Amino acid sequence: MALQSSSFIISNTLNRIHITQCCSPRQQQPAEQFAPLANRFQRRLLLGLGSASLVALGANFAGITSFLLSLSPENGRNLKLDVLYPIRGYSRCLDTNQGFEFIYPANWVGDQTLLYRAAKKRELELPLDPPPLNATPKRSNISEPVVAFGPPGSTGELNVSVIVSPVSQDFSIEAFGGPEEVGESVVRTITGSGQRPEVKGTLITSTLREDSLKNAKYYEIEFRVESPSFRRHNVAVCCARRGKLFTLNAQAPESAWPSVKSDFYRIADSFSLTT
């Protein structure tokens, strides 16, 4: 009986297993089970690759965006994309508040000395404590640069800066004469008009660049300033419009001039008004 009961149990169990295999729905194979998941993963992978590509372009990862823009540099510069991404080694400074722009070497950084000085000046202009009632405001006739760039870690002897000075609405640079007369006037002003005999200035070239579309005239001046303690090479651009005198000045020690000459010419030629 025990054996019969055991045989019956085993037989009954095998029979139920057989019935279950025959009558239950067909079990899916592993490939079929994971097919929807694989399709979903593939879609997410493609979406992730697309997003990663956009992030890489947006962040200029490994210089991808700069490389692509360098394939058509003029189009990129016309769209002002070099404000965000360097194009062929140059970035763009675009000051929409003052109304000017120019390009400079992409590895240059903002002049920290200028930033600290501007912050200190702003702090003095807007003190936290109210001024005394009998105080008279002090005005400085020295114009500070609104922007300045130079190589990282430099002492400030090599840089490019822009000064925007207020002038009368009818001010005209042409009143000083032609390009050469304007150049000589600039050099005399920088050297102190002979009041500092130890400082000497030499005008190298002075030319006029006209932009008929913006109705602007740019005086490009190259000159050298030297004294017993320094010798500097400068390239400057002057332009006036609507009560503002714009002066871009790129300066370098005379010893560094051969290595930065092409950069300075590119900077000067790119300077223009935006309004």
PDB file of C-alpha atoms in Angstrom:
ATOM      1  CA  MET A   1       0.000   0.000   0.000  1.00  0.00           C
ATOM      2  CA  ALA A   2       2.793   2.329   0.849  1.00  0.00           C
ATOM      3  CA  LEU A   3       4.465   1.594  -2.468  1.00  0.00           C
ATOM      4  CA  GLN A   4       1.182   1.943  -4.319  1.00  0.00           C
ATOM      5  CA  SER A   5       0.466   5.179  -2.608  1.00  0.00           C
ATOM      6  CA  SER A   6       3.920   6.479  -3.496  1.00  0.00           C
ATOM      7  CA  SER A   7       3.546   5.390  -7.098  1.00  0.00           C
ATOM      8  CA  PHE A   8       0.147   7.019  -7.252  1.00  0.00           C
ATOM      9  CA  ILE A   9       1.512  10.234  -5.842  1.00  0.00           C
ATOM     10  CA  ILE A  10       4.415  10.297  -8.319  1.00  0.00           C
ATOM     11  CA  SER A  11       2.153   9.375 -11.225  1.00  0.00           C
ATOM     12  CA  ASN A  12      -0.421  11.942 -10.249  1.00  0.00           C
ATOM     13  CA  THR A  13       2.250  14.564  -9.877  1.00  0.00           C
ATOM     14  CA  LEU A  14       3.796  13.826 -13.298  1.00  0.00           C
ATOM     15  CA  ASN A  15       0.350  13.833 -14.843  1.00  0.00           C
ATOM     16  CA  ARG A  16      -0.392  17.272 -13.433  1.00  0.00           C
ATOM     17  CA  ILE A  17       2.926  18.530 -14.734  1.00  0.00           C
ATOM     18  CA  HIS A  18       2.134  17.138 -18.190  1.00  0.00           C
ATOM     19  CA  ILE A  19      -1.322  18.704 -18.173  1.00  0.00           C
ATOM     20  CA  THR A  20       0.122  22.029 -17.072  1.00  0.00           C
ATOM     21  CA  GLN A  21       2.725  21.965 -19.884  1.00  0.00           C
ATOM     22  CA  CYS A  22       0.141  21.061 -22.488  1.00  0.00           C
ATOM     23  CA  CYS A  23      -2.648  23.368 -21.487  1.00  0.00           C
ATOM     24  CA  SER A  24      -0.839  26.468 -20.090  1.00  0.00           C
ATOM     25  CA  PRO A  25       0.144  29.336 -22.446  1.00  0.00           C
ATOM     26  CA  ARG A  26       3.490  28.933 -24.206  1.00  0.00           C
ATOM     27  CA  GLN A  27       6.344  30.419 -22.171  1.00  0.00           C
ATOM     28  CA  GLN A  28       8.244  33.218 -23.891  1.00  0.00           C
ATOM     29  CA  GLN A  29      11.866  32.752 -24.742  1.00  0.00           C
ATOM     30  CA  PRO A  30      14.387  35.118 -23.017  1.00  0.00           C
ATOM     31  CA  ALA A  31      14.936  37.050 -26.259  1.00  0.00           C
ATOM     32  CA  GLU A  32      11.207  37.633 -26.601  1.00  0.00           C
ATOM     33  CA  GLN A  33      10.825  38.639 -22.966  1.00  0.00           C
ATOM     34  CA  PHE A  34      13.528  41.300 -23.156  1.00  0.00           C
ATOM     35  CA  ALA A  35      12.695  42.616 -26.650  1.00  0.00           C
ATOM     36  CA  PRO A  36      10.569  45.580 -25.382  1.00  0.00           C
ATOM     37  CA  LEU A  37      13.267  46.452 -22.854  1.00  0.00           C
ATOM     38  CA  ALA A  38      15.953  46.292 -25.540  1.00  0.00           C
ATOM     39  CA  ASN A  39      13.956  48.605 -27.806  1.00  0.00           C
ATOM     40  CA  ARG A  40      13.433  51.039 -24.949  1.00  0.00           C
ATOM     41  CA  PHE A  41      17.136  50.961 -24.099  1.00  0.00           C
ATOM     42  CA  GLN A  42      18.060  51.572 -27.734  1.00  0.00           C
ATOM     43  CA  ARG A  43      15.791  54.624 -27.913  1.00  0.00           C
ATOM     44  CA  ARG A  44      17.243  55.986 -24.682  1.00  0.00           C
ATOM     45  CA  LEU A  45      20.772  55.323 -25.890  1.00  0.00           C
ATOM     46  CA  LEU A  46      20.178  57.268 -29.102  1.00  0.00           C
ATOM     47  CA  LEU A  47      18.545  60.086 -27.162  1.00  0.00           C
ATOM     48  CA  GLY A  48      21.443  60.118 -24.706  1.00  0.00           C
ATOM     49  CA  LEU A  49      24.014  60.235 -27.491  1.00  0.00           C
ATOM     50  CA  GLY A  50      22.145  63.138 -29.098  1.00  0.00           C
ATOM     51  CA  SER A  51      21.970  65.011 -25.812  1.00  0.00           C
ATOM     52  CA  ALA A  52      25.635  64.299 -25.103  1.00  0.00           C
ATOM     53  CA  SER A  53      26.543  65.671 -28.528  1.00  0.00           C
ATOM     54  CA  LEU A  54      24.617  68.874 -27.836  1.00  0.00           C
ATOM     55  CA  VAL A  55      26.276  69.212 -24.432  1.00  0.00           C
ATOM     56  CA  ALA A  56      29.695  68.631 -25.980  1.00  0.00           C
ATOM     57  CA  LEU A  57      29.029  71.322 -28.579  1.00  0.00           C
ATOM     58  CA  GLY A  58      27.552  73.723 -26.057  1.00  0.00           C
ATOM     59  CA  ALA A  59      30.417  73.276 -23.606  1.00  0.00           C
ATOM     60  CA  ASN A  60      33.047  73.243 -26.384  1.00  0.00           C
ATOM     61  CA  PHE A  61      34.231  69.896 -24.980  1.00  0.00           C
ATOM     62  CA  ALA A  62      37.762  69.131 -26.207  1.00  0.00           C
ATOM     63  CA  GLY A  63      37.464  72.127 -28.539  1.00  0.00           C
ATOM     64  CA  ILE A  64      34.801  70.466 -30.727  1.00  0.00           C
ATOM     65  CA  THR A  65      32.716  73.588 -31.240  1.00  0.00           C
ATOM     66  CA  SER A  66      35.743  75.792 -31.906  1.00  0.00           C
ATOM     67  CA  PHE A  67      37.003  73.276 -34.464  1.00  0.00           C
ATOM     68  CA  LEU A  68      33.672  73.192 -36.283  1.00  0.00           C
ATOM     69  CA  LEU A  69      33.415  76.992 -36.288  1.00  0.00           C
ATOM     70  CA  SER A  70      36.963  77.279 -37.613  1.00  0.00           C
ATOM     71  CA  LEU A  71      35.838  75.469 -40.773  1.00  0.00           C
ATOM     72  CA  SER A  72      33.865  78.598 -41.677  1.00  0.00           C
ATOM     73  CA  PRO A  73      35.371  81.339 -39.493  1.00  0.00           C
ATOM     74  CA  GLU A  74      33.758  84.336 -41.182  1.00  0.00           C
ATOM     75  CA  ASN A  75      30.252  82.975 -40.722  1.00  0.00           C
ATOM     76  CA  GLY A  76      30.941  82.256 -37.056  1.00  0.00           C
ATOM     77  CA  ARG A  77      32.364  85.727 -36.492  1.00  0.00           C
ATOM     78  CA  ASN A  78      29.481  87.406 -38.323  1.00  0.00           C
ATOM     79  CA  LEU A  79      27.109  85.614 -35.951  1.00  0.00           C
ATOM     80  CA  LYS A  80      29.250  86.750 -32.972  1.00  0.00           C
ATOM     81  CA  LEU A  81      29.701  83.115 -31.907  1.00  0.00           C
ATOM     82  CA  ASP A  82      33.301  83.880 -30.955  1.00  0.00           C
ATOM     83  CA  VAL A  83      31.918  85.661 -27.897  1.00  0.00           C
ATOM     84  CA  LEU A  84      31.215  82.149 -26.545  1.00  0.00           C
ATOM     85  CA  TYR A  85      33.656  79.944 -28.448  1.00  0.00           C
ATOM     86  CA  PRO A  86      37.155  80.831 -29.683  1.00  0.00           C
ATOM     87  CA  ILE A  87      37.492  80.779 -33.471  1.00  0.00           C
ATOM     88  CA  ARG A  88      40.960  80.112 -34.847  1.00  0.00           C
ATOM     89  CA  GLY A  89      42.598  81.245 -31.636  1.00  0.00           C
ATOM     90  CA  TYR A  90      40.628  84.444 -31.025  1.00  0.00           C
ATOM     91  CA  SER A  91      37.729  85.374 -28.753  1.00  0.00           C
ATOM     92  CA  ARG A  92      35.490  88.432 -29.052  1.00  0.00           C
ATOM     93  CA  CYS A  93      34.890  91.172 -26.508  1.00  0.00           C
ATOM     94  CA  LEU A  94      31.420  92.595 -27.143  1.00  0.00           C
ATOM     95  CA  ASP A  95      30.389  95.509 -24.939  1.00  0.00           C
ATOM     96  CA  THR A  96      26.790  96.309 -25.821  1.00  0.00           C
ATOM     97  CA  ASN A  97      26.552  98.888 -23.031  1.00  0.00           C
ATOM     98  CA  GLN A  98      29.341 101.118 -24.336  1.00  0.00           C
ATOM     99  CA  GLY A  99      28.872 100.054 -27.956  1.00  0.00           C
ATOM    100  CA  PHE A 100      32.132  98.504 -29.202  1.00  0.00           C
ATOM    101  CA  GLU A 101      33.725  95.148 -29.991  1.00  0.00           C
ATOM    102  CA  PHE A 102      37.089  93.604 -30.897  1.00  0.00           C
ATOM    103  CA  ILE A 103      38.815  90.234 -30.916  1.00  0.00           C
ATOM    104  CA  TYR A 104      41.791  89.204 -28.789  1.00  0.00           C
ATOM    105  CA  PRO A 105      43.897  86.032 -28.287  1.00  0.00           C
ATOM    106  CA  ALA A 106      41.709  83.313 -26.784  1.00  0.00           C
ATOM    107  CA  ASN A 107      44.289  82.411 -24.130  1.00  0.00           C
ATOM    108  CA  TRP A 108      44.238  85.948 -22.680  1.00  0.00           C
ATOM    109  CA  VAL A 109      42.151  86.646 -19.589  1.00  0.00           C
ATOM    110  CA  GLY A 110      40.549  89.659 -17.983  1.00  0.00           C
ATOM    111  CA  ASP A 111      43.088  91.956 -16.346  1.00  0.00           C
ATOM    112  CA  GLN A 112      42.647  91.345 -12.608  1.00  0.00           C
ATOM    113  CA  THR A 113      44.350  94.622 -11.690  1.00  0.00           C
ATOM    114  CA  LEU A 114      41.746  96.498 -13.702  1.00  0.00           C
ATOM    115  CA  LEU A 115      38.900  94.542 -12.110  1.00  0.00           C
ATOM    116  CA  TYR A 116      40.119  95.251  -8.569  1.00  0.00           C
ATOM    117  CA  ARG A 117      40.670  98.910  -9.393  1.00  0.00           C
ATOM    118  CA  ALA A 118      37.213  99.253 -10.951  1.00  0.00           C
ATOM    119  CA  ALA A 119      35.619  97.544  -7.946  1.00  0.00           C
ATOM    120  CA  LYS A 120      37.451  99.875  -5.574  1.00  0.00           C
ATOM    121  CA  LYS A 121      36.391 102.893  -7.604  1.00  0.00           C
ATOM    122  CA  ARG A 122      32.789 101.699  -7.573  1.00  0.00           C
ATOM    123  CA  GLU A 123      32.970 101.177  -3.818  1.00  0.00           C
ATOM    124  CA  LEU A 124      34.175 104.739  -3.313  1.00  0.00           C
ATOM    125  CA  GLU A 125      31.443 106.101  -5.577  1.00  0.00           C
ATOM    126  CA  LEU A 126      28.725 104.214  -3.698  1.00  0.00           C
ATOM    127  CA  PRO A 127      29.785 104.081  -0.028  1.00  0.00           C
ATOM    128  CA  LEU A 128      27.612 102.356   2.523  1.00  0.00           C
ATOM    129  CA  ASP A 129      27.646 105.401   4.831  1.00  0.00           C
ATOM    130  CA  PRO A 130      25.986 108.668   3.755  1.00  0.00           C
ATOM    131  CA  PRO A 131      28.446 111.469   2.959  1.00  0.00           C
ATOM    132  CA  PRO A 132      28.760 114.522   5.234  1.00  0.00           C
ATOM    133  CA  LEU A 133      26.431 117.398   4.367  1.00  0.00           C
ATOM    134  CA  ASN A 134      29.328 119.767   3.783  1.00  0.00           C
ATOM    135  CA  ALA A 135      31.291 117.330   1.624  1.00  0.00           C
ATOM    136  CA  THR A 136      32.054 118.288  -1.955  1.00  0.00           C
ATOM    137  CA  PRO A 137      32.221 115.521  -4.556  1.00  0.00           C
ATOM    138  CA  LYS A 138      35.650 114.724  -5.921  1.00  0.00           C
ATOM    139  CA  ARG A 139      36.025 114.150  -9.603  1.00  0.00           C
ATOM    140  CA  SER A 140      38.922 112.466 -11.304  1.00  0.00           C
ATOM    141  CA  ASN A 141      40.002 113.510 -14.764  1.00  0.00           C
ATOM    142  CA  ILE A 142      41.679 110.152 -15.298  1.00  0.00           C
ATOM    143  CA  SER A 143      39.584 107.770 -17.382  1.00  0.00           C
ATOM    144  CA  GLU A 144      39.761 104.123 -16.352  1.00  0.00           C
ATOM    145  CA  PRO A 145      39.631 101.301 -18.931  1.00  0.00           C
ATOM    146  CA  VAL A 146      36.241  99.653 -19.193  1.00  0.00           C
ATOM    147  CA  VAL A 147      37.804  96.342 -20.336  1.00  0.00           C
ATOM    148  CA  ALA A 148      41.324  94.935 -20.420  1.00  0.00           C
ATOM    149  CA  PHE A 149      42.819  91.566 -21.364  1.00  0.00           C
ATOM    150  CA  GLY A 150      46.278  90.084 -21.115  1.00  0.00           C
ATOM    151  CA  PRO A 151      48.163  86.800 -20.798  1.00  0.00           C
ATOM    152  CA  PRO A 152      47.456  84.951 -17.526  1.00  0.00           C
ATOM    153  CA  GLY A 153      50.029  85.608 -14.831  1.00  0.00           C
ATOM    154  CA  SER A 154      51.456  88.678 -16.564  1.00  0.00           C
ATOM    155  CA  THR A 155      52.403  91.917 -14.836  1.00  0.00           C
ATOM    156  CA  GLY A 156      50.169  94.115 -17.001  1.00  0.00           C
ATOM    157  CA  GLU A 157      52.913  95.353 -19.325  1.00  0.00           C
ATOM    158  CA  LEU A 158      51.407  93.244 -22.112  1.00  0.00           C
ATOM    159  CA  ASN A 159      47.697  93.864 -22.566  1.00  0.00           C
ATOM    160  CA  VAL A 160      44.915  95.455 -24.572  1.00  0.00           C
ATOM    161  CA  SER A 161      42.438  97.866 -23.020  1.00  0.00           C
ATOM    162  CA  VAL A 162      39.638 100.205 -24.063  1.00  0.00           C
ATOM    163  CA  ILE A 163      38.918 103.611 -22.531  1.00  0.00           C
ATOM    164  CA  VAL A 164      35.623 105.388 -23.176  1.00  0.00           C
ATOM    165  CA  SER A 165      35.766 109.094 -22.318  1.00  0.00           C
ATOM    166  CA  PRO A 166      32.918 111.607 -22.392  1.00  0.00           C
ATOM    167  CA  VAL A 167      33.352 114.444 -24.904  1.00  0.00           C
ATOM    168  CA  SER A 168      31.070 117.064 -26.354  1.00  0.00           C
ATOM    169  CA  GLN A 169      28.437 115.938 -28.835  1.00  0.00           C
ATOM    170  CA  ASP A 170      30.136 117.885 -31.647  1.00  0.00           C
ATOM    171  CA  PHE A 171      33.632 116.502 -30.882  1.00  0.00           C
ATOM    172  CA  SER A 172      35.457 115.389 -34.017  1.00  0.00           C
ATOM    173  CA  ILE A 173      38.859 113.734 -34.307  1.00  0.00           C
ATOM    174  CA  GLU A 174      39.185 115.154 -37.815  1.00  0.00           C
ATOM    175  CA  ALA A 175      39.555 118.588 -36.205  1.00  0.00           C
ATOM    176  CA  PHE A 176      43.104 117.582 -35.247  1.00  0.00           C
ATOM    177  CA  GLY A 177      43.993 117.025 -38.893  1.00  0.00           C
ATOM    178  CA  GLY A 178      44.799 113.992 -41.004  1.00  0.00           C
ATOM    179  CA  PRO A 179      45.991 110.600 -39.728  1.00  0.00           C
ATOM    180  CA  GLU A 180      49.595 111.733 -39.266  1.00  0.00           C
ATOM    181  CA  GLU A 181      48.625 114.891 -37.346  1.00  0.00           C
ATOM    182  CA  VAL A 182      46.298 112.842 -35.134  1.00  0.00           C
ATOM    183  CA  GLY A 183      49.067 110.320 -34.512  1.00  0.00           C
ATOM    184  CA  GLU A 184      51.563 112.991 -33.551  1.00  0.00           C
ATOM    185  CA  SER A 185      49.005 114.587 -31.222  1.00  0.00           C
ATOM    186  CA  VAL A 186      48.395 111.252 -29.487  1.00  0.00           C
ATOM    187  CA  VAL A 187      52.102 110.628 -28.995  1.00  0.00           C
ATOM    188  CA  ARG A 188      52.657 114.134 -27.607  1.00  0.00           C
ATOM    189  CA  THR A 189      49.801 113.657 -25.149  1.00  0.00           C
ATOM    190  CA  ILE A 190      51.150 110.308 -23.931  1.00  0.00           C
ATOM    191  CA  THR A 191      54.676 111.594 -23.458  1.00  0.00           C
ATOM    192  CA  GLY A 192      53.482 114.687 -21.591  1.00  0.00           C
ATOM    193  CA  SER A 193      54.014 117.208 -24.411  1.00  0.00           C
ATOM    194  CA  GLY A 194      57.684 117.624 -23.504  1.00  0.00           C
ATOM    195  CA  GLN A 195      57.060 118.092 -19.774  1.00  0.00           C
ATOM    196  CA  ARG A 196      58.791 114.788 -19.131  1.00  0.00           C
ATOM    197  CA  PRO A 197      62.003 114.936 -21.162  1.00  0.00           C
ATOM    198  CA  GLU A 198      63.050 111.460 -20.021  1.00  0.00           C
ATOM    199  CA  VAL A 199      60.021 109.962 -21.802  1.00  0.00           C
ATOM    200  CA  LYS A 200      60.251 109.945 -25.586  1.00  0.00           C
ATOM    201  CA  GLY A 201      57.640 108.898 -28.134  1.00  0.00           C
ATOM    202  CA  THR A 202      58.087 107.936 -31.760  1.00  0.00           C
ATOM    203  CA  LEU A 203      55.228 107.716 -34.244  1.00  0.00           C
ATOM    204  CA  ILE A 204      55.696 104.737 -36.566  1.00  0.00           C
ATOM    205  CA  THR A 205      52.517 104.722 -38.671  1.00  0.00           C
ATOM    206  CA  SER A 206      49.101 106.352 -38.572  1.00  0.00           C
ATOM    207  CA  THR A 207      46.279 105.417 -40.943  1.00  0.00           C
ATOM    208  CA  LEU A 208      42.569 106.079 -41.364  1.00  0.00           C
ATOM    209  CA  ARG A 209      40.093 103.189 -41.679  1.00  0.00           C
ATOM    210  CA  GLU A 210      36.574 104.129 -42.731  1.00  0.00           C
ATOM    211  CA  ASP A 211      33.381 102.101 -42.313  1.00  0.00           C
ATOM    212  CA  SER A 212      30.742 103.494 -44.659  1.00  0.00           C
ATOM    213  CA  LEU A 213      28.004 101.172 -43.349  1.00  0.00           C
ATOM    214  CA  LYS A 214      28.345 102.477 -39.778  1.00  0.00           C
ATOM    215  CA  ASN A 215      29.533 105.929 -40.853  1.00  0.00           C
ATOM    216  CA  ALA A 216      32.566 105.590 -38.570  1.00  0.00           C
ATOM    217  CA  LYS A 217      36.199 106.609 -38.932  1.00  0.00           C
ATOM    218  CA  TYR A 218      38.941 104.771 -37.054  1.00  0.00           C
ATOM    219  CA  TYR A 219      42.428 106.231 -36.643  1.00  0.00           C
ATOM    220  CA  GLU A 220      44.926 103.372 -36.248  1.00  0.00           C
ATOM    221  CA  ILE A 221      48.197 104.521 -34.710  1.00  0.00           C
ATOM    222  CA  GLU A 222      51.402 102.578 -34.077  1.00  0.00           C
ATOM    223  CA  PHE A 223      54.042 104.211 -31.897  1.00  0.00           C
ATOM    224  CA  ARG A 224      56.888 103.534 -29.487  1.00  0.00           C
ATOM    225  CA  VAL A 225      57.359 105.014 -26.011  1.00  0.00           C
ATOM    226  CA  GLU A 226      60.660 104.719 -24.162  1.00  0.00           C
ATOM    227  CA  SER A 227      62.375 106.006 -21.063  1.00  0.00           C
ATOM    228  CA  PRO A 228      65.429 104.981 -19.025  1.00  0.00           C
ATOM    229  CA  SER A 229      63.262 102.371 -17.235  1.00  0.00           C
ATOM    230  CA  PHE A 230      61.096 100.913 -20.042  1.00  0.00           C
ATOM    231  CA  ARG A 231      60.588 100.585 -23.791  1.00  0.00           C
ATOM    232  CA  ARG A 232      57.065  99.841 -25.028  1.00  0.00           C
ATOM    233  CA  HIS A 233      55.464  99.260 -28.405  1.00  0.00           C
ATOM    234  CA  ASN A 234      51.855 100.373 -28.842  1.00  0.00           C
ATOM    235  CA  VAL A 235      49.066 100.000 -31.371  1.00  0.00           C
ATOM    236  CA  ALA A 236      46.039 102.227 -30.740  1.00  0.00           C
ATOM    237  CA  VAL A 237      42.678 102.895 -32.382  1.00  0.00           C
ATOM    238  CA  CYS A 238      40.693 106.099 -31.796  1.00  0.00           C
ATOM    239  CA  CYS A 239      37.107 106.825 -32.758  1.00  0.00           C
ATOM    240  CA  ALA A 240      34.444 109.289 -31.626  1.00  0.00           C
ATOM    241  CA  ARG A 241      30.650 109.109 -31.736  1.00  0.00           C
ATOM    242  CA  ARG A 242      27.688 110.657 -29.901  1.00  0.00           C
ATOM    243  CA  GLY A 243      29.618 112.281 -27.104  1.00  0.00           C
ATOM    244  CA  LYS A 244      32.046 109.402 -26.538  1.00  0.00           C
ATOM    245  CA  LEU A 245      35.721 109.057 -27.411  1.00  0.00           C
ATOM    246  CA  PHE A 246      36.778 105.419 -27.789  1.00  0.00           C
ATOM    247  CA  THR A 247      40.459 104.565 -27.434  1.00  0.00           C
ATOM    248  CA  LEU A 248      41.746 101.006 -27.781  1.00  0.00           C
ATOM    249  CA  ASN A 249      45.396 100.573 -26.825  1.00  0.00           C
ATOM    250  CA  ALA A 250      47.460  97.402 -27.111  1.00  0.00           C
ATOM    251  CA  GLN A 251      50.891  97.652 -25.511  1.00  0.00           C
ATOM    252  CA  ALA A 252      53.831  95.301 -25.107  1.00  0.00           C
ATOM    253  CA  PRO A 253      57.450  95.544 -24.003  1.00  0.00           C
ATOM    254  CA  GLU A 254      59.620  96.211 -27.024  1.00  0.00           C
ATOM    255  CA  SER A 255      61.328  92.854 -26.452  1.00  0.00           C
ATOM    256  CA  ALA A 256      57.990  91.043 -26.864  1.00  0.00           C
ATOM    257  CA  TRP A 257      56.860  92.999 -29.919  1.00  0.00           C
ATOM    258  CA  PRO A 258      58.024  90.487 -32.591  1.00  0.00           C
ATOM    259  CA  SER A 259      55.969  87.700 -31.008  1.00  0.00           C
ATOM    260  CA  VAL A 260      52.738  89.724 -30.573  1.00  0.00           C
ATOM    261  CA  LYS A 261      52.908  91.953 -33.648  1.00  0.00           C
ATOM    262  CA  SER A 262      50.420  89.926 -35.705  1.00  0.00           C
ATOM    263  CA  ASP A 263      48.026  89.686 -32.740  1.00  0.00           C
ATOM    264  CA  PHE A 264      48.122  93.441 -32.223  1.00  0.00           C
ATOM    265  CA  TYR A 265      47.344  94.139 -35.869  1.00  0.00           C
ATOM    266  CA  ARG A 266      44.407  91.703 -35.743  1.00  0.00           C
ATOM    267  CA  ILE A 267      43.091  93.366 -32.586  1.00  0.00           C
ATOM    268  CA  ALA A 268      43.326  96.860 -34.081  1.00  0.00           C
ATOM    269  CA  ASP A 269      41.711  95.898 -37.380  1.00  0.00           C
ATOM    270  CA  SER A 270      38.813  94.184 -35.575  1.00  0.00           C
ATOM    271  CA  PHE A 271      37.908  97.111 -33.314  1.00  0.00           C
ATOM    272  CA  SER A 272      34.587  98.651 -34.332  1.00  0.00           C
ATOM    273  CA  LEU A 273      31.531 100.375 -32.950  1.00  0.00           C
ATOM    274  CA  THR A 274      28.333  98.377 -32.648  1.00  0.00           C
ATOM    275  CA  THR A 275      25.835 101.236 -32.624  1.00  0.00           C
TER     276      THR A 275
END
